[in-house]
């Protein structure tokens, strides 16, 4: 168990993974369960994970990721998928809250109505939301892995069309990021330097 500050300060991007380390479906599912706590706009949950953990599938994904060795070596590489137009799923996703008495019909209708008003007909905004949500999930996944004593490596170095074909993504789905997860092999870099904090925060004027 790792506390949140240790996780934030301790996580680094791994490039070298122990290729002998395998993860069971139960272990992978536990990471997915933790990732599933990620917040999303309107709770639209417009993302999902494809876990690539078999030798043949890893080899195909590696080819689609410009042969980055970590895709072949890591116990699992997750394809973090974002869904365009995910707000249209809200009636189904929010219904359990109505049925469970957490919200009443007026709140339910207002929730759906506000989401439709915000996203309907706005293709770029829907795509932005898919990438936003999947990116949030990707970060949760990396911290979940860290908490389990594993390392992770995020990747945008891949051919989106090839990854979409490999994972049989629907037309409204985008492969947002790959996240390799496993045990480290020697040779990983320490945390890279960051900008001074004064460069990343400013304060509002009165
Ligand atoms: C969205 C995203 C995409 C990345 N893509 C790649 C990649 O394709 N290949 C790679 O080796 N590292 C990739 N990285 C890792 C970054 O280079 C790394 O996070 C950064 O240098 C900071 O290192 P640190 O996480 O160890 O602090 C990516 C990281 C992020 C967040």
PDB file of C-alpha atoms and ligand atoms in Angstrom:
ATOM      1  CA  UNK A   1       0.000   0.000   0.000  1.00  0.00           C
ATOM      2  CA  UNK A   2       1.445   3.334  -1.061  1.00  0.00           C
ATOM      3  CA  UNK A   3       0.208   6.695   0.144  1.00  0.00           C
ATOM      4  CA  UNK A   4      -0.804   9.231  -2.452  1.00  0.00           C
ATOM      5  CA  UNK A   5       2.179  11.546  -1.970  1.00  0.00           C
ATOM      6  CA  UNK A   6       4.640   8.670  -2.258  1.00  0.00           C
ATOM      7  CA  UNK A   7       2.895   7.567  -5.439  1.00  0.00           C
ATOM      8  CA  UNK A   8       3.004  11.035  -6.978  1.00  0.00           C
ATOM      9  CA  UNK A   9       6.655  11.513  -6.073  1.00  0.00           C
ATOM     10  CA  UNK A  10       7.719   7.940  -6.771  1.00  0.00           C
ATOM     11  CA  UNK A  11       6.126   7.128 -10.125  1.00  0.00           C
ATOM     12  CA  UNK A  12       8.443   7.281 -13.121  1.00  0.00           C
ATOM     13  CA  UNK A  13       8.089   6.180 -16.724  1.00  0.00           C
ATOM     14  CA  UNK A  14       9.666   2.771 -17.245  1.00  0.00           C
ATOM     15  CA  UNK A  15      11.272   1.830 -20.518  1.00  0.00           C
ATOM     16  CA  UNK A  16      12.721  -1.526 -19.488  1.00  0.00           C
ATOM     17  CA  UNK A  17      10.386  -4.299 -18.349  1.00  0.00           C
ATOM     18  CA  UNK A  18      11.013  -7.811 -17.052  1.00  0.00           C
ATOM     19  CA  UNK A  19       9.901  -9.917 -20.008  1.00  0.00           C
ATOM     20  CA  UNK A  20       9.566 -13.020 -17.803  1.00  0.00           C
ATOM     21  CA  UNK A  21       6.909 -11.413 -15.629  1.00  0.00           C
ATOM     22  CA  UNK A  22       3.340 -12.396 -16.432  1.00  0.00           C
ATOM     23  CA  UNK A  23       0.148 -11.066 -14.853  1.00  0.00           C
ATOM     24  CA  UNK A  24      -3.021 -13.066 -14.336  1.00  0.00           C
ATOM     25  CA  UNK A  25      -6.373 -11.844 -15.602  1.00  0.00           C
ATOM     26  CA  UNK A  26      -7.359 -11.321 -11.956  1.00  0.00           C
ATOM     27  CA  UNK A  27      -4.362  -9.030 -11.384  1.00  0.00           C
ATOM     28  CA  UNK A  28      -5.088  -7.104 -14.586  1.00  0.00           C
ATOM     29  CA  UNK A  29      -8.763  -6.847 -13.660  1.00  0.00           C
ATOM     30  CA  UNK A  30      -7.835  -5.413 -10.262  1.00  0.00           C
ATOM     31  CA  UNK A  31      -5.938  -2.607 -12.013  1.00  0.00           C
ATOM     32  CA  UNK A  32      -8.976  -2.038 -14.253  1.00  0.00           C
ATOM     33  CA  UNK A  33     -11.249  -1.959 -11.196  1.00  0.00           C
ATOM     34  CA  UNK A  34      -9.080   0.734  -9.605  1.00  0.00           C
ATOM     35  CA  UNK A  35      -8.926   2.669 -12.878  1.00  0.00           C
ATOM     36  CA  UNK A  36     -12.703   2.475 -13.055  1.00  0.00           C
ATOM     37  CA  UNK A  37     -12.901   4.960 -10.160  1.00  0.00           C
ATOM     38  CA  UNK A  38     -11.658   7.708 -12.507  1.00  0.00           C
ATOM     39  CA  UNK A  39     -14.001  10.703 -12.637  1.00  0.00           C
ATOM     40  CA  UNK A  40     -15.444  11.858 -15.961  1.00  0.00           C
ATOM     41  CA  UNK A  41     -17.581  14.777 -17.057  1.00  0.00           C
ATOM     42  CA  UNK A  42     -21.239  14.053 -16.149  1.00  0.00           C
ATOM     43  CA  UNK A  43     -19.958  10.604 -15.087  1.00  0.00           C
ATOM     44  CA  UNK A  44     -20.225   9.635 -18.768  1.00  0.00           C
ATOM     45  CA  UNK A  45     -17.376   7.094 -18.395  1.00  0.00           C
ATOM     46  CA  UNK A  46     -16.447   7.499 -22.044  1.00  0.00           C
ATOM     47  CA  UNK A  47     -13.348   5.343 -21.983  1.00  0.00           C
ATOM     48  CA  UNK A  48     -12.386   1.688 -21.679  1.00  0.00           C
ATOM     49  CA  UNK A  49      -9.279  -0.467 -21.547  1.00  0.00           C
ATOM     50  CA  UNK A  50      -8.102  -3.219 -23.860  1.00  0.00           C
ATOM     51  CA  UNK A  51      -5.537  -5.359 -22.015  1.00  0.00           C
ATOM     52  CA  UNK A  52      -2.981  -6.848 -24.395  1.00  0.00           C
ATOM     53  CA  UNK A  53      -1.243  -9.639 -22.490  1.00  0.00           C
ATOM     54  CA  UNK A  54      -0.758 -12.639 -24.776  1.00  0.00           C
ATOM     55  CA  UNK A  55       2.483 -13.140 -26.733  1.00  0.00           C
ATOM     56  CA  UNK A  56       0.928 -12.979 -30.197  1.00  0.00           C
ATOM     57  CA  UNK A  57      -1.228  -9.936 -29.429  1.00  0.00           C
ATOM     58  CA  UNK A  58       1.737  -8.200 -27.797  1.00  0.00           C
ATOM     59  CA  UNK A  59       3.823  -8.804 -30.922  1.00  0.00           C
ATOM     60  CA  UNK A  60       1.111  -7.309 -33.146  1.00  0.00           C
ATOM     61  CA  UNK A  61       0.631  -4.296 -30.852  1.00  0.00           C
ATOM     62  CA  UNK A  62       4.392  -3.785 -30.692  1.00  0.00           C
ATOM     63  CA  UNK A  63       4.499  -3.614 -34.493  1.00  0.00           C
ATOM     64  CA  UNK A  64       1.724  -0.995 -34.375  1.00  0.00           C
ATOM     65  CA  UNK A  65       3.719   0.936 -31.748  1.00  0.00           C
ATOM     66  CA  UNK A  66       6.780   1.462 -33.923  1.00  0.00           C
ATOM     67  CA  UNK A  67       8.393  -1.622 -32.349  1.00  0.00           C
ATOM     68  CA  UNK A  68       8.783  -0.044 -28.918  1.00  0.00           C
ATOM     69  CA  UNK A  69      10.314  -2.973 -26.983  1.00  0.00           C
ATOM     70  CA  UNK A  70       8.292  -2.323 -23.820  1.00  0.00           C
ATOM     71  CA  UNK A  71       5.094  -3.392 -25.583  1.00  0.00           C
ATOM     72  CA  UNK A  72       6.570  -6.834 -26.132  1.00  0.00           C
ATOM     73  CA  UNK A  73       8.307  -7.068 -22.753  1.00  0.00           C
ATOM     74  CA  UNK A  74       5.752  -5.672 -20.288  1.00  0.00           C
ATOM     75  CA  UNK A  75       3.360  -8.136 -18.669  1.00  0.00           C
ATOM     76  CA  UNK A  76       0.476  -6.161 -20.134  1.00  0.00           C
ATOM     77  CA  UNK A  77       0.004  -3.113 -22.294  1.00  0.00           C
ATOM     78  CA  UNK A  78      -3.339  -1.380 -21.932  1.00  0.00           C
ATOM     79  CA  UNK A  79      -4.836   0.425 -24.866  1.00  0.00           C
ATOM     80  CA  UNK A  80      -6.759   3.299 -23.275  1.00  0.00           C
ATOM     81  CA  UNK A  81      -9.713   3.907 -25.548  1.00  0.00           C
ATOM     82  CA  UNK A  82     -11.826   7.061 -25.610  1.00  0.00           C
ATOM     83  CA  UNK A  83     -15.383   7.135 -26.909  1.00  0.00           C
ATOM     84  CA  UNK A  84     -16.725  10.016 -29.002  1.00  0.00           C
ATOM     85  CA  UNK A  85     -20.296  10.959 -28.111  1.00  0.00           C
ATOM     86  CA  UNK A  86     -20.160   9.079 -24.832  1.00  0.00           C
ATOM     87  CA  UNK A  87     -22.774  11.388 -23.339  1.00  0.00           C
ATOM     88  CA  UNK A  88     -25.390   9.467 -25.345  1.00  0.00           C
ATOM     89  CA  UNK A  89     -24.840   6.529 -22.982  1.00  0.00           C
ATOM     90  CA  UNK A  90     -25.807   8.611 -19.949  1.00  0.00           C
ATOM     91  CA  UNK A  91     -29.472   7.502 -19.707  1.00  0.00           C
ATOM     92  CA  UNK A  92     -28.290   3.903 -19.283  1.00  0.00           C
ATOM     93  CA  UNK A  93     -25.338   4.787 -17.072  1.00  0.00           C
ATOM     94  CA  UNK A  94     -27.250   7.075 -14.713  1.00  0.00           C
ATOM     95  CA  UNK A  95     -30.426   4.972 -14.466  1.00  0.00           C
ATOM     96  CA  UNK A  96     -29.082   2.887 -11.552  1.00  0.00           C
ATOM     97  CA  UNK A  97     -28.850   6.134  -9.550  1.00  0.00           C
ATOM     98  CA  UNK A  98     -32.504   6.880 -10.339  1.00  0.00           C
ATOM     99  CA  UNK A  99     -33.558   3.312  -9.566  1.00  0.00           C
ATOM    100  CA  UNK A 100     -31.526   3.308  -6.361  1.00  0.00           C
ATOM    101  CA  UNK A 101     -33.151   6.495  -5.136  1.00  0.00           C
ATOM    102  CA  UNK A 102     -29.961   8.575  -5.191  1.00  0.00           C
ATOM    103  CA  UNK A 103     -31.594  11.084  -7.546  1.00  0.00           C
ATOM    104  CA  UNK A 104     -35.198  11.794  -8.500  1.00  0.00           C
ATOM    105  CA  UNK A 105     -36.696  11.943 -12.000  1.00  0.00           C
ATOM    106  CA  UNK A 106     -36.228  15.722 -12.230  1.00  0.00           C
ATOM    107  CA  UNK A 107     -32.525  15.435 -11.394  1.00  0.00           C
ATOM    108  CA  UNK A 108     -32.170  12.554 -13.847  1.00  0.00           C
ATOM    109  CA  UNK A 109     -33.849  14.517 -16.656  1.00  0.00           C
ATOM    110  CA  UNK A 110     -31.824  17.625 -15.821  1.00  0.00           C
ATOM    111  CA  UNK A 111     -28.567  15.652 -15.833  1.00  0.00           C
ATOM    112  CA  UNK A 112     -29.249  14.155 -19.262  1.00  0.00           C
ATOM    113  CA  UNK A 113     -30.592  17.434 -20.615  1.00  0.00           C
ATOM    114  CA  UNK A 114     -27.538  19.407 -19.535  1.00  0.00           C
ATOM    115  CA  UNK A 115     -25.180  16.858 -21.056  1.00  0.00           C
ATOM    116  CA  UNK A 116     -27.085  16.812 -24.338  1.00  0.00           C
ATOM    117  CA  UNK A 117     -27.061  20.603 -24.390  1.00  0.00           C
ATOM    118  CA  UNK A 118     -23.325  20.645 -23.855  1.00  0.00           C
ATOM    119  CA  UNK A 119     -22.265  17.966 -26.361  1.00  0.00           C
ATOM    120  CA  UNK A 120     -24.940  17.410 -29.030  1.00  0.00           C
ATOM    121  CA  UNK A 121     -23.737  18.462 -32.484  1.00  0.00           C
ATOM    122  CA  UNK A 122     -20.265  19.436 -31.228  1.00  0.00           C
ATOM    123  CA  UNK A 123     -17.978  16.869 -32.828  1.00  0.00           C
ATOM    124  CA  UNK A 124     -14.676  18.431 -31.769  1.00  0.00           C
ATOM    125  CA  UNK A 125     -15.862  18.883 -28.194  1.00  0.00           C
ATOM    126  CA  UNK A 126     -17.024  15.256 -28.031  1.00  0.00           C
ATOM    127  CA  UNK A 127     -13.600  14.159 -29.274  1.00  0.00           C
ATOM    128  CA  UNK A 128     -11.888  16.431 -26.764  1.00  0.00           C
ATOM    129  CA  UNK A 129     -13.985  14.833 -24.001  1.00  0.00           C
ATOM    130  CA  UNK A 130     -13.001  11.335 -25.139  1.00  0.00           C
ATOM    131  CA  UNK A 131      -9.326  12.258 -24.952  1.00  0.00           C
ATOM    132  CA  UNK A 132      -9.783  14.107 -21.664  1.00  0.00           C
ATOM    133  CA  UNK A 133     -11.529  11.166 -19.995  1.00  0.00           C
ATOM    134  CA  UNK A 134      -9.154   8.530 -21.363  1.00  0.00           C
ATOM    135  CA  UNK A 135      -6.185  10.632 -20.224  1.00  0.00           C
ATOM    136  CA  UNK A 136      -7.633  10.871 -16.717  1.00  0.00           C
ATOM    137  CA  UNK A 137      -8.089   7.099 -16.713  1.00  0.00           C
ATOM    138  CA  UNK A 138      -4.535   6.588 -17.958  1.00  0.00           C
ATOM    139  CA  UNK A 139      -3.150   8.540 -15.011  1.00  0.00           C
ATOM    140  CA  UNK A 140      -5.291   6.588 -12.543  1.00  0.00           C
ATOM    141  CA  UNK A 141      -4.024   3.371 -14.112  1.00  0.00           C
ATOM    142  CA  UNK A 142      -0.394   4.420 -13.719  1.00  0.00           C
ATOM    143  CA  UNK A 143      -0.911   5.218 -10.049  1.00  0.00           C
ATOM    144  CA  UNK A 144      -2.815   1.970  -9.514  1.00  0.00           C
ATOM    145  CA  UNK A 145       0.126   0.092 -11.009  1.00  0.00           C
ATOM    146  CA  UNK A 146       2.532   2.015  -8.810  1.00  0.00           C
ATOM    147  CA  UNK A 147       0.463   1.161  -5.758  1.00  0.00           C
ATOM    148  CA  UNK A 148       0.763  -2.509  -6.670  1.00  0.00           C
ATOM    149  CA  UNK A 149       4.558  -2.229  -6.783  1.00  0.00           C
ATOM    150  CA  UNK A 150       4.623  -2.270 -10.567  1.00  0.00           C
ATOM    151  CA  UNK A 151       6.013   0.211 -13.062  1.00  0.00           C
ATOM    152  CA  UNK A 152       4.321   1.759 -16.070  1.00  0.00           C
ATOM    153  CA  UNK A 153       5.146   3.527 -19.295  1.00  0.00           C
ATOM    154  CA  UNK A 154       2.721   5.729 -21.200  1.00  0.00           C
ATOM    155  CA  UNK A 155       3.035   5.814 -24.987  1.00  0.00           C
ATOM    156  CA  UNK A 156       1.673   8.002 -27.743  1.00  0.00           C
ATOM    157  CA  UNK A 157       4.197   6.513 -30.163  1.00  0.00           C
ATOM    158  CA  UNK A 158       1.864   4.273 -32.172  1.00  0.00           C
ATOM    159  CA  UNK A 159      -0.061   4.196 -35.428  1.00  0.00           C
ATOM    160  CA  UNK A 160      -3.673   4.959 -34.403  1.00  0.00           C
ATOM    161  CA  UNK A 161      -5.187   3.213 -37.436  1.00  0.00           C
ATOM    162  CA  UNK A 162      -3.154   0.057 -36.817  1.00  0.00           C
ATOM    163  CA  UNK A 163      -4.012   0.002 -33.100  1.00  0.00           C
ATOM    164  CA  UNK A 164      -7.696   0.595 -33.879  1.00  0.00           C
ATOM    165  CA  UNK A 165      -7.659  -2.313 -36.321  1.00  0.00           C
ATOM    166  CA  UNK A 166      -5.790  -4.585 -33.911  1.00  0.00           C
ATOM    167  CA  UNK A 167      -8.245  -3.844 -31.081  1.00  0.00           C
ATOM    168  CA  UNK A 168     -11.269  -3.829 -33.412  1.00  0.00           C
ATOM    169  CA  UNK A 169     -12.307  -0.425 -32.122  1.00  0.00           C
ATOM    170  CA  UNK A 170     -15.683   0.943 -33.192  1.00  0.00           C
ATOM    171  CA  UNK A 171     -15.880   3.965 -35.490  1.00  0.00           C
ATOM    172  CA  UNK A 172     -16.643   6.218 -32.505  1.00  0.00           C
ATOM    173  CA  UNK A 173     -13.631   5.018 -30.514  1.00  0.00           C
ATOM    174  CA  UNK A 174     -10.104   6.493 -30.406  1.00  0.00           C
ATOM    175  CA  UNK A 175      -6.935   4.787 -29.163  1.00  0.00           C
ATOM    176  CA  UNK A 176      -5.798   7.605 -26.883  1.00  0.00           C
ATOM    177  CA  UNK A 177      -2.750   6.128 -25.184  1.00  0.00           C
ATOM    178  CA  UNK A 178      -0.902   2.883 -24.541  1.00  0.00           C
ATOM    179  CA  UNK A 179       0.175   2.112 -20.965  1.00  0.00           C
ATOM    180  CA  UNK A 180       2.697  -0.687 -20.483  1.00  0.00           C
ATOM    181  CA  UNK A 181       2.603  -2.209 -16.981  1.00  0.00           C
ATOM    182  CA  UNK A 182       4.805  -4.805 -15.353  1.00  0.00           C
ATOM    183  CA  UNK A 183       7.909  -5.392 -13.291  1.00  0.00           C
ATOM    184  CA  UNK A 184      10.971  -3.302 -14.100  1.00  0.00           C
ATOM    185  CA  UNK A 185      14.159  -4.611 -15.662  1.00  0.00           C
ATOM    186  CA  UNK A 186      17.455  -2.862 -14.866  1.00  0.00           C
ATOM    187  CA  UNK A 187      18.387   0.375 -16.585  1.00  0.00           C
ATOM    188  CA  UNK A 188      15.318   2.559 -16.155  1.00  0.00           C
ATOM    189  CA  UNK A 189      15.899   6.260 -15.801  1.00  0.00           C
ATOM    190  CA  UNK A 190      15.035   8.103 -12.598  1.00  0.00           C
ATOM    191  CA  UNK A 191      12.362  10.772 -12.623  1.00  0.00           C
ATOM    192  CA  UNK A 192      13.150  13.427 -15.214  1.00  0.00           C
ATOM    193  CA  UNK A 193      13.500  17.003 -14.116  1.00  0.00           C
ATOM    194  CA  UNK A 194      10.462  19.230 -14.008  1.00  0.00           C
ATOM    195  CA  UNK A 195      10.018  22.937 -14.438  1.00  0.00           C
ATOM    196  CA  UNK A 196      10.241  25.102 -11.338  1.00  0.00           C
ATOM    197  CA  UNK A 197       6.886  25.158  -9.596  1.00  0.00           C
ATOM    198  CA  UNK A 198       6.743  28.928 -10.087  1.00  0.00           C
ATOM    199  CA  UNK A 199       6.543  28.231 -13.821  1.00  0.00           C
ATOM    200  CA  UNK A 200       3.508  25.979 -13.526  1.00  0.00           C
ATOM    201  CA  UNK A 201       1.292  27.951 -11.169  1.00  0.00           C
ATOM    202  CA  UNK A 202       0.108  31.515 -11.265  1.00  0.00           C
ATOM    203  CA  UNK A 203      -2.409  33.215  -9.063  1.00  0.00           C
ATOM    204  CA  UNK A 204      -5.449  35.213  -9.991  1.00  0.00           C
ATOM    205  CA  UNK A 205      -5.322  38.970  -9.647  1.00  0.00           C
ATOM    206  CA  UNK A 206      -7.871  40.679  -7.391  1.00  0.00           C
TER     207      UNK A 206
HETATM  208  C1  LIG B   1       0.945  11.068 -23.186  1.00  0.00           C
HETATM  209  C2  LIG B   1       2.323  10.487 -23.064  1.00  0.00           C
HETATM  210  C3  LIG B   1       2.897   9.863 -24.146  1.00  0.00           C
HETATM  211  C4  LIG B   1       4.171   9.281 -24.057  1.00  0.00           C
HETATM  212  N1  LIG B   1       4.666   8.568 -25.119  1.00  0.00           N
HETATM  213  C5  LIG B   1       5.814   7.882 -24.961  1.00  0.00           C
HETATM  214  C6  LIG B   1       6.256   6.990 -25.979  1.00  0.00           C
HETATM  215  O1  LIG B   1       5.603   6.765 -26.991  1.00  0.00           O
HETATM  216  N2  LIG B   1       7.428   6.341 -25.784  1.00  0.00           N
HETATM  217  C7  LIG B   1       8.167   6.513 -24.646  1.00  0.00           C
HETATM  218  O2  LIG B   1       9.220   5.885 -24.531  1.00  0.00           O
HETATM  219  N3  LIG B   1       7.765   7.347 -23.667  1.00  0.00           N
HETATM  220  C8  LIG B   1       6.596   8.018 -23.798  1.00  0.00           C
HETATM  221  N4  LIG B   1       6.125   8.814 -22.761  1.00  0.00           N
HETATM  222  C9  LIG B   1       6.917   8.937 -21.513  1.00  0.00           C
HETATM  223  C10 LIG B   1       7.465  10.358 -21.330  1.00  0.00           C
HETATM  224  O3  LIG B   1       8.583  10.557 -22.126  1.00  0.00           O
HETATM  225  C11 LIG B   1       7.757  10.551 -19.832  1.00  0.00           C
HETATM  226  O4  LIG B   1       6.558  10.486 -19.092  1.00  0.00           O
HETATM  227  C12 LIG B   1       8.428  11.891 -19.563  1.00  0.00           C
HETATM  228  O5  LIG B   1       9.678  11.936 -20.165  1.00  0.00           O
HETATM  229  C13 LIG B   1       8.578  12.146 -18.075  1.00  0.00           C
HETATM  230  O6  LIG B   1       9.234  11.053 -17.466  1.00  0.00           O
HETATM  231  P1  LIG B   1       8.768  10.527 -16.049  1.00  0.00           P
HETATM  232  O7  LIG B   1       7.353  10.024 -16.243  1.00  0.00           O
HETATM  233  O8  LIG B   1       9.695   9.380 -15.715  1.00  0.00           O
HETATM  234  O9  LIG B   1       8.866  11.635 -15.110  1.00  0.00           O
HETATM  235  C14 LIG B   1       4.895   9.383 -22.844  1.00  0.00           C
HETATM  236  C15 LIG B   1       4.302  10.030 -21.755  1.00  0.00           C
HETATM  237  C16 LIG B   1       3.035  10.569 -21.848  1.00  0.00           C
HETATM  238  C17 LIG B   1       2.411  11.206 -20.628  1.00  0.00           C
END
